[in-house]
Tab-separated table of C-alpha atoms in Angstrom:
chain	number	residue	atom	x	y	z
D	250	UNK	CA	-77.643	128.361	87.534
D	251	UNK	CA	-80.968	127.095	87.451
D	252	UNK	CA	-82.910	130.193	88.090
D	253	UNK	CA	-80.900	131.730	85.158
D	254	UNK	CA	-81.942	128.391	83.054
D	255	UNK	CA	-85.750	129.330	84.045
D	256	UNK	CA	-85.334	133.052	83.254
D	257	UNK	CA	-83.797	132.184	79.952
D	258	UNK	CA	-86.767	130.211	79.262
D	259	UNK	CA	-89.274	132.798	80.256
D	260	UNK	CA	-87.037	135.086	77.670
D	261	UNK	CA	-87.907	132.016	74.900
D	262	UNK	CA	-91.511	132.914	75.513
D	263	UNK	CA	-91.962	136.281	73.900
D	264	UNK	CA	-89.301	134.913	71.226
D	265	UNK	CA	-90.978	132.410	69.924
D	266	UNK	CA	-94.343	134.310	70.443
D	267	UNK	CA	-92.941	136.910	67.725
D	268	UNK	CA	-91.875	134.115	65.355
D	269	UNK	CA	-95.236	132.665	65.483
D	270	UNK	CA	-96.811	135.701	64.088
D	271	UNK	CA	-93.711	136.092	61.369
D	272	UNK	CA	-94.213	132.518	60.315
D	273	UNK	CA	-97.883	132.500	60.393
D	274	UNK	CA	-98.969	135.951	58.723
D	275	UNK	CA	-95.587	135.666	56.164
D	276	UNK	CA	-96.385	132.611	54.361
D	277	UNK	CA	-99.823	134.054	53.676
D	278	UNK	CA	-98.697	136.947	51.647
D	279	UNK	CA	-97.756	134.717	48.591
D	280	UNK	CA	-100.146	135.064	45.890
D	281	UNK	CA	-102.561	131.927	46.091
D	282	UNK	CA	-103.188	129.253	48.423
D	283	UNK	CA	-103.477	125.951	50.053
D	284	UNK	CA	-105.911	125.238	47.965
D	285	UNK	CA	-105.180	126.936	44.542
D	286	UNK	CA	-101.977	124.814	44.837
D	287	UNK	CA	-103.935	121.754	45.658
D	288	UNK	CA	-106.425	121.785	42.540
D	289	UNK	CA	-103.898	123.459	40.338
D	290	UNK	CA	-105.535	123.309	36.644
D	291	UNK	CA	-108.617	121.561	38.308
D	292	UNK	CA	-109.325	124.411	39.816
D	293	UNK	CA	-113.145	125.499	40.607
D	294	UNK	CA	-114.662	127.769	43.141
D	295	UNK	CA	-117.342	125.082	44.207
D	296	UNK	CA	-114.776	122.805	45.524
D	297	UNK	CA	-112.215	125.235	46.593
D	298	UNK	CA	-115.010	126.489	48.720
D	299	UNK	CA	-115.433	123.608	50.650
D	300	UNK	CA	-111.644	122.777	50.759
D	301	UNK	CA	-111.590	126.387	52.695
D	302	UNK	CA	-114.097	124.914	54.510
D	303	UNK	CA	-112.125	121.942	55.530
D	304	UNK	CA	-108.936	123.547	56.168
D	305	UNK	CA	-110.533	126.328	58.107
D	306	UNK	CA	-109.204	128.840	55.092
D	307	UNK	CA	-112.838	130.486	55.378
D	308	UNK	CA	-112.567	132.270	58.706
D	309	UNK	CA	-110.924	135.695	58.996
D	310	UNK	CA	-106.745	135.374	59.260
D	311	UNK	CA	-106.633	136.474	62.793
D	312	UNK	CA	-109.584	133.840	63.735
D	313	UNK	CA	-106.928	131.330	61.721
D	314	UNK	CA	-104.028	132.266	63.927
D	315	UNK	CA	-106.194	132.291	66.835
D	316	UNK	CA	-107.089	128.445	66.407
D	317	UNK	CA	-103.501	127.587	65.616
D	318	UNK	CA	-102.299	128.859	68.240
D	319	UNK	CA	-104.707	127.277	70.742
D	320	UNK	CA	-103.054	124.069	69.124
D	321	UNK	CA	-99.834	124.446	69.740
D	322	UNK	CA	-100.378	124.927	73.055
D	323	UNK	CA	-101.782	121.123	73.045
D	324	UNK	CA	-98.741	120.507	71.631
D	325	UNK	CA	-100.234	120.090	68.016
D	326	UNK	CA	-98.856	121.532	64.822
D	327	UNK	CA	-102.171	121.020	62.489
D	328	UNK	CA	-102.185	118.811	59.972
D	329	UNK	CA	-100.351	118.759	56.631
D	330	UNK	CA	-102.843	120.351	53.897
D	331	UNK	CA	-101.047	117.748	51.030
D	332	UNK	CA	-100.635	114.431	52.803
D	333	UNK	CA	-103.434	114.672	55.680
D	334	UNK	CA	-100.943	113.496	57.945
D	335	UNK	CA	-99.881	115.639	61.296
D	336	UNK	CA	-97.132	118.389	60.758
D	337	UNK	CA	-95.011	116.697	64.268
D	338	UNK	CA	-94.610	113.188	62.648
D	339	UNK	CA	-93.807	114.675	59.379
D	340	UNK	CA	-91.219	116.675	61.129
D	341	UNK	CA	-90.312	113.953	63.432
D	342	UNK	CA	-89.877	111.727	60.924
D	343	UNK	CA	-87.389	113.680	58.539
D	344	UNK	CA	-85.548	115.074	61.696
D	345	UNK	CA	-82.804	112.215	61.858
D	346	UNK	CA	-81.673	113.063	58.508
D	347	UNK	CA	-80.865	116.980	59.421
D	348	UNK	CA	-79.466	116.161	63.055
D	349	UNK	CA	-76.828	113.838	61.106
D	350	UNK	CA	-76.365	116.310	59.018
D	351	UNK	CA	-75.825	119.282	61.160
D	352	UNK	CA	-73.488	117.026	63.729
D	353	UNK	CA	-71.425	116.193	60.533
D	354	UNK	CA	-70.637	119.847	59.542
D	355	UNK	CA	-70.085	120.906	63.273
D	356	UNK	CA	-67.372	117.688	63.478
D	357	UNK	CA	-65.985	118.510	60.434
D	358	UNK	CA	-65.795	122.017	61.889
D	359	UNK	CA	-64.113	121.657	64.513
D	360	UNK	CA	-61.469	119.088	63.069
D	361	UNK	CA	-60.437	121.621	60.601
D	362	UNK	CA	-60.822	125.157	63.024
D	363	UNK	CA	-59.987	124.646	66.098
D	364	UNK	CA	-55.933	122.832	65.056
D	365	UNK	CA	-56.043	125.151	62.618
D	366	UNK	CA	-57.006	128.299	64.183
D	367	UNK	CA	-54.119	127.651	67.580
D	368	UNK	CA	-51.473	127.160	64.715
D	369	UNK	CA	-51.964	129.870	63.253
D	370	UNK	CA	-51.764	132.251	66.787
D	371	UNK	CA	-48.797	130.024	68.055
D	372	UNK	CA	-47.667	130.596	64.154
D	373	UNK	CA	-48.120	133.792	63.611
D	374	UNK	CA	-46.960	136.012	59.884
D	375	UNK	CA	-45.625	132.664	59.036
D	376	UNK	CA	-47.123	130.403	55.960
D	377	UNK	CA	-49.439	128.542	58.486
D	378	UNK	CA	-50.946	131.447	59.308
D	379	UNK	CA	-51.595	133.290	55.720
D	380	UNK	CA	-52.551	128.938	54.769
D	381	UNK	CA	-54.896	129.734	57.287
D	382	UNK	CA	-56.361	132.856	56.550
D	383	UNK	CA	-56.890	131.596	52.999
D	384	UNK	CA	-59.153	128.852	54.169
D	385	UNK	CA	-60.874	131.108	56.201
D	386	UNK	CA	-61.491	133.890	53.484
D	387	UNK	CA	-62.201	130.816	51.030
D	388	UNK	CA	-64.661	128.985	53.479
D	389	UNK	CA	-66.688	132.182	54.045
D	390	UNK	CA	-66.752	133.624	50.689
D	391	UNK	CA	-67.726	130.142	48.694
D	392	UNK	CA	-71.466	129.294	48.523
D	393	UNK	CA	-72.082	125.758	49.879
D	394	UNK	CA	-74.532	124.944	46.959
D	395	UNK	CA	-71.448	126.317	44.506
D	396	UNK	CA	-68.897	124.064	46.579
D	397	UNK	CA	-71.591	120.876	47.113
D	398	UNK	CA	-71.992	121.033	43.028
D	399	UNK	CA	-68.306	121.103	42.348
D	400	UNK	CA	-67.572	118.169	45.053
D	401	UNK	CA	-70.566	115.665	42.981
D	402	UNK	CA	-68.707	116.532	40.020
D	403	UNK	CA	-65.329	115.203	41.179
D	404	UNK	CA	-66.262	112.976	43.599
D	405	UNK	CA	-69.017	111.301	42.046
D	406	UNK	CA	-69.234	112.358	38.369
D	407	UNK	CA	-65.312	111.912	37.921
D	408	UNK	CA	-63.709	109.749	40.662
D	409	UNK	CA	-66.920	107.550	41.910
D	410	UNK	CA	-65.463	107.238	45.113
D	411	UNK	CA	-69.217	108.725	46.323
D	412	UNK	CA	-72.997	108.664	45.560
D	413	UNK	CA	-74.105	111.809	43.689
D	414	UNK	CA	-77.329	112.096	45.826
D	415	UNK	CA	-79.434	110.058	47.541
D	416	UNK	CA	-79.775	108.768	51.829
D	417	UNK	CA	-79.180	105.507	53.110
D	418	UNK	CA	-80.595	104.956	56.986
D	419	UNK	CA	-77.390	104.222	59.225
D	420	UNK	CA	-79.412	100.679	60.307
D	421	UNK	CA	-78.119	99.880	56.752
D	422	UNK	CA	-74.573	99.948	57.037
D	423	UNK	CA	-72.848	102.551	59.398
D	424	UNK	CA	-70.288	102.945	55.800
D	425	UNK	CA	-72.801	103.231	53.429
D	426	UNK	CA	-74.906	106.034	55.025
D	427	UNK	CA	-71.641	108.709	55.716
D	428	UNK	CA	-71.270	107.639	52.039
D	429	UNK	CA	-74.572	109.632	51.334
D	430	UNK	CA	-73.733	112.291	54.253
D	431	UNK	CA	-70.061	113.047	53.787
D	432	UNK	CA	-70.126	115.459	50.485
D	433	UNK	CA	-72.906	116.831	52.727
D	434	UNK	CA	-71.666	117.279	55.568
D	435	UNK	CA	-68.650	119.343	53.954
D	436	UNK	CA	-70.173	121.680	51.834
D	437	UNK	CA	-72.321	122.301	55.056
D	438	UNK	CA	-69.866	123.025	57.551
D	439	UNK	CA	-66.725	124.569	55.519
D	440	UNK	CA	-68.402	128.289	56.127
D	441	UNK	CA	-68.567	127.693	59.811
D	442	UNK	CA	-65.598	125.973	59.805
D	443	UNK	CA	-63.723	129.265	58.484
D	444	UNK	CA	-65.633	131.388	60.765
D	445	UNK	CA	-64.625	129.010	63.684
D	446	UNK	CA	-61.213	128.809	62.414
D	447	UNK	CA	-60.933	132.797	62.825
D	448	UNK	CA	-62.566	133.162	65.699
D	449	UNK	CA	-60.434	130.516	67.406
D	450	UNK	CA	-57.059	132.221	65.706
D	451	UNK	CA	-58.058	135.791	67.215
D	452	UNK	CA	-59.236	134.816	70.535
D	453	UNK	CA	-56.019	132.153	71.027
D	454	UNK	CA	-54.227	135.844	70.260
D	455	UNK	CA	-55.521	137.529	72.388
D	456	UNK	CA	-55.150	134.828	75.249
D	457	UNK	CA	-51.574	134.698	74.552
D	458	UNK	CA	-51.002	138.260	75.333
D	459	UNK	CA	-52.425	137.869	78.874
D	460	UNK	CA	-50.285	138.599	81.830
D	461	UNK	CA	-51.160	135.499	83.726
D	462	UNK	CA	-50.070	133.183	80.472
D	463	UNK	CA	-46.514	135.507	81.007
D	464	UNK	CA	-46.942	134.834	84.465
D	465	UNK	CA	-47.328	130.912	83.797
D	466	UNK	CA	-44.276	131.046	81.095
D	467	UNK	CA	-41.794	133.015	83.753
D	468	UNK	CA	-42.924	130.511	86.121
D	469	UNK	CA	-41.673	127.346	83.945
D	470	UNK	CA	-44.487	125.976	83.315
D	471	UNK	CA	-44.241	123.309	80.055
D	472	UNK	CA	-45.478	124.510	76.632
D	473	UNK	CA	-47.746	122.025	75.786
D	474	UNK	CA	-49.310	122.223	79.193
D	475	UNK	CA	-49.196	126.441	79.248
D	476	UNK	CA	-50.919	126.252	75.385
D	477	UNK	CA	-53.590	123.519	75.845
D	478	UNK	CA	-54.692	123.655	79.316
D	479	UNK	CA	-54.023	127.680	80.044
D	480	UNK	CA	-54.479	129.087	76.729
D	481	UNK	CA	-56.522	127.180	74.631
D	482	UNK	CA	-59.279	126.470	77.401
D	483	UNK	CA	-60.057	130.454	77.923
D	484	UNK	CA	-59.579	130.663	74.023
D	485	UNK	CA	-62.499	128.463	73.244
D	486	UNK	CA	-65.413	130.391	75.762
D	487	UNK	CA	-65.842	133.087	72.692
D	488	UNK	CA	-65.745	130.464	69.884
D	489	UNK	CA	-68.207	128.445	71.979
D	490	UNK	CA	-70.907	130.966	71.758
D	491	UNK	CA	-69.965	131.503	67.973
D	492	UNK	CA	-70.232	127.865	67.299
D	493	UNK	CA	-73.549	127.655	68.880
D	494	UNK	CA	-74.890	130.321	66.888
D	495	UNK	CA	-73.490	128.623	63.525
D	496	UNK	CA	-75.329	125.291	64.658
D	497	UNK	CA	-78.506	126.682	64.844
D	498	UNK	CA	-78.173	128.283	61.455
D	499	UNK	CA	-77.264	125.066	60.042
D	500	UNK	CA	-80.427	123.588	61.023
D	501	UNK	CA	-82.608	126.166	59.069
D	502	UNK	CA	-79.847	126.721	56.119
D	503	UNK	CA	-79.624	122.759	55.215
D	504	UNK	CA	-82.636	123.754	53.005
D	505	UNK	CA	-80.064	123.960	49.506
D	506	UNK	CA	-77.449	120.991	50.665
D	507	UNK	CA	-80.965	118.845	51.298
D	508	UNK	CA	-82.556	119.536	47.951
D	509	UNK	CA	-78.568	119.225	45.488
D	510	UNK	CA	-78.005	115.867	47.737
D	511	UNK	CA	-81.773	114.724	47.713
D	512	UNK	CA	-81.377	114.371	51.408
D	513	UNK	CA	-84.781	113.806	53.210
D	514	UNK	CA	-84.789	116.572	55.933
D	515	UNK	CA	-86.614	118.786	57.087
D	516	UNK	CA	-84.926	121.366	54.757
D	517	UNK	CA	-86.493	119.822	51.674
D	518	UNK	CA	-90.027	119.051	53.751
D	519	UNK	CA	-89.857	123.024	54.453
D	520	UNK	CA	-88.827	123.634	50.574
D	521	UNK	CA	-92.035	121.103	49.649
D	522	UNK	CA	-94.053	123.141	51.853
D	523	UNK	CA	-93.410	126.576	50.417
D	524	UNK	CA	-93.955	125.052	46.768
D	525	UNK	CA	-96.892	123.779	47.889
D	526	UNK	CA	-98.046	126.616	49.999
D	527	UNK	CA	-98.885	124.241	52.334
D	528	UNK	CA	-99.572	126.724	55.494
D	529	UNK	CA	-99.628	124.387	58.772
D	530	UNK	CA	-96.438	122.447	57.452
D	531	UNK	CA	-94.358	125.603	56.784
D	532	UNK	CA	-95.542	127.398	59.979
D	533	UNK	CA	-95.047	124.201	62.413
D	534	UNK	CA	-91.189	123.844	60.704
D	535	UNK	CA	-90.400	126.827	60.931
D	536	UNK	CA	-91.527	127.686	64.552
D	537	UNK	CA	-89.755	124.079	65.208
D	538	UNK	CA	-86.455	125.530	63.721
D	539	UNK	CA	-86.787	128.884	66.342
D	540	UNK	CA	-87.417	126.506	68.963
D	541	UNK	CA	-84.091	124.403	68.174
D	542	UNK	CA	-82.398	127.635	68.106
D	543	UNK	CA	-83.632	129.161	70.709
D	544	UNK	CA	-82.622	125.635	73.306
D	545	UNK	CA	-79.261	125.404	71.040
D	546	UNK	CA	-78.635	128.762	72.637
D	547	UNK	CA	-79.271	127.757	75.757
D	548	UNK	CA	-77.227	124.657	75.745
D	549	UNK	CA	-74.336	127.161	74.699
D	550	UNK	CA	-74.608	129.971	77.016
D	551	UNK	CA	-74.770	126.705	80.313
D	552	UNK	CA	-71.716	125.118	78.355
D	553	UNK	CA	-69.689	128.642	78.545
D	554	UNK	CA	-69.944	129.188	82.153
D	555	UNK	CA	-69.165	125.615	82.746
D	556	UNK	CA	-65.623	125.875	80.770
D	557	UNK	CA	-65.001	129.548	82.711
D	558	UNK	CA	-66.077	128.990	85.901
D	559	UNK	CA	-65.144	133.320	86.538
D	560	UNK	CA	-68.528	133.181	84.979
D	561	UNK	CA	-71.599	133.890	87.168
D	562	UNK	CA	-74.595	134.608	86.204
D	563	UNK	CA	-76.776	136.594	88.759
């Protein structure tokens, strides 16, 4: 297991080499820059000249990518052109609020799929299975900024039962901050809690068709334990890997839930970045994003051959 840890690793390498160049060359192909932004109507080519200067915006784009990259091997991602202050703390720093986030979507998730998606195998062609497959068709085809918007309208426009927008820190009240996170946290995770939801459904299916769950059934073994342990166990290895794939998109696609709730993540600090074409912020998020990915991945693929032990990797 742990040579196939280090090989994945190794893999990581070239990865996140790629996205580097993506991130880094990308951003720069939006008309203006770092400094045009900065200035805005005070613009003048005597001081953007030695804001280039500054910023190291003078030098040719490959010398640029050069230096940053020589950084990030030091384990530094530049420093923010707008605040002067270094891209890590700003990313630190806003990073709570999108790890809440993200582990409130996956819970509500997998409350809603995982029941869900066994009843509606063990239930199958019956109304808990077509219930079912209309929350998945309606969790997958509803935008999450369309559903977010409709949920402050009843919830906090209509009802008041929650705050419209805003974040509370959890040190203020463990209440008071899922106040802030829960309308969140739902309009987050209802997409992968559909896509879950069917995953979990097809694979319980196809688990229930095996000849050793016959073989368990012939044998007398008791339903609860023949569903739960037997079934639901192999079930889950597929929706595993499809789960960790949603939670690393939900870390880069808070970006909309962050800026409707006026949540301070690092979705909004990467939306600040782009309208301020603020280069080393945007590149050191988004290579921070791959990164989380990349180890979510990982995490995922060490947590599947733990659950089905007939997996070896060699």
């Amino acid at each position: 297991m742990l040579s196939y840890i280090l090989r994945r690793l190794l893999i990581a390498i070239p990865v996140l080499f790629g996205i580097s160049i993506i991130a880094f060359f990308m951003v720069r192909l939006v008309p203006g820059d770092t400094v045009t932004a900065m200035l805005g109507t005070n613009y003048n080519e005597a001081q953007a000249e030695i804001l280039r200067q500054k910023y190291g915006l003078d030098q040719s784009i490959f010398i640029q990518y050069g230096i940053w990259i020589m950084s990030l091997f030091k384990g530094d991602l530049g420093i923010s052109s707008f605040t002067n202050e270094p891209v890590m703390d700003l990313i630190i720093g806003r990073l709570p609020v999108t790890l809440e986030l993200t582990i409130i979507s996956i819970l509500f998730a997998l409350l809603i799929a995982i029941p869900l998606g066994t009843f509606a195998a063990l239930k199958r062609n019956t109304p808990v299975d077509y219930g079912a497959s209309f929350f998945g068709m309606f969790g997958i085809s509803v935008p999450n900024f369309w559903l977010g918007t409709l949920m402050i309208l009843l919830f906090s426009l209509h009802l008041s039962w929650l705050p419209s927008s805003g974040f509370v820190p959890i040190s203020d009240g463990v209440w008071t901050n899922l106040k802030t996170m829960l309308m969140p946290g739902i309009a987050l995770g209802t997409s992968v809690g559909a896509v879950t939801m069917r995953m979990t459904r097809s694979s319980m299916l196809e688990v229930l068709g095996e000849e050793y769950m016959k073989m368990a059934k012939a044998k007398g073994v008791n339903r609860s334990r023949l569903i739960w342990k037997h079934g639901l166990r192999n079930a889950l290895v597929p929706v595993i890997t499809v789960l960790g794939i949603q939670a690393g998109y939900l870390l880069g696609g808070s970006i909309i839930i962050e800026q409707i709730f006026s949540l301070p993540g690092i979705g909004q600090l990467a939306l600040q970045a782009i309208s301020n074409r603020d280069y080393s912020l945007l590149q050191g998020t988004i290579l921070f994003i791959a990164s989380a990915f990349v180890l979510i991945n990982l995490a995922v693929d060490i947590i599947y051959a733990m659950i089905n032990p007939r997996i070896r990797y060699s």
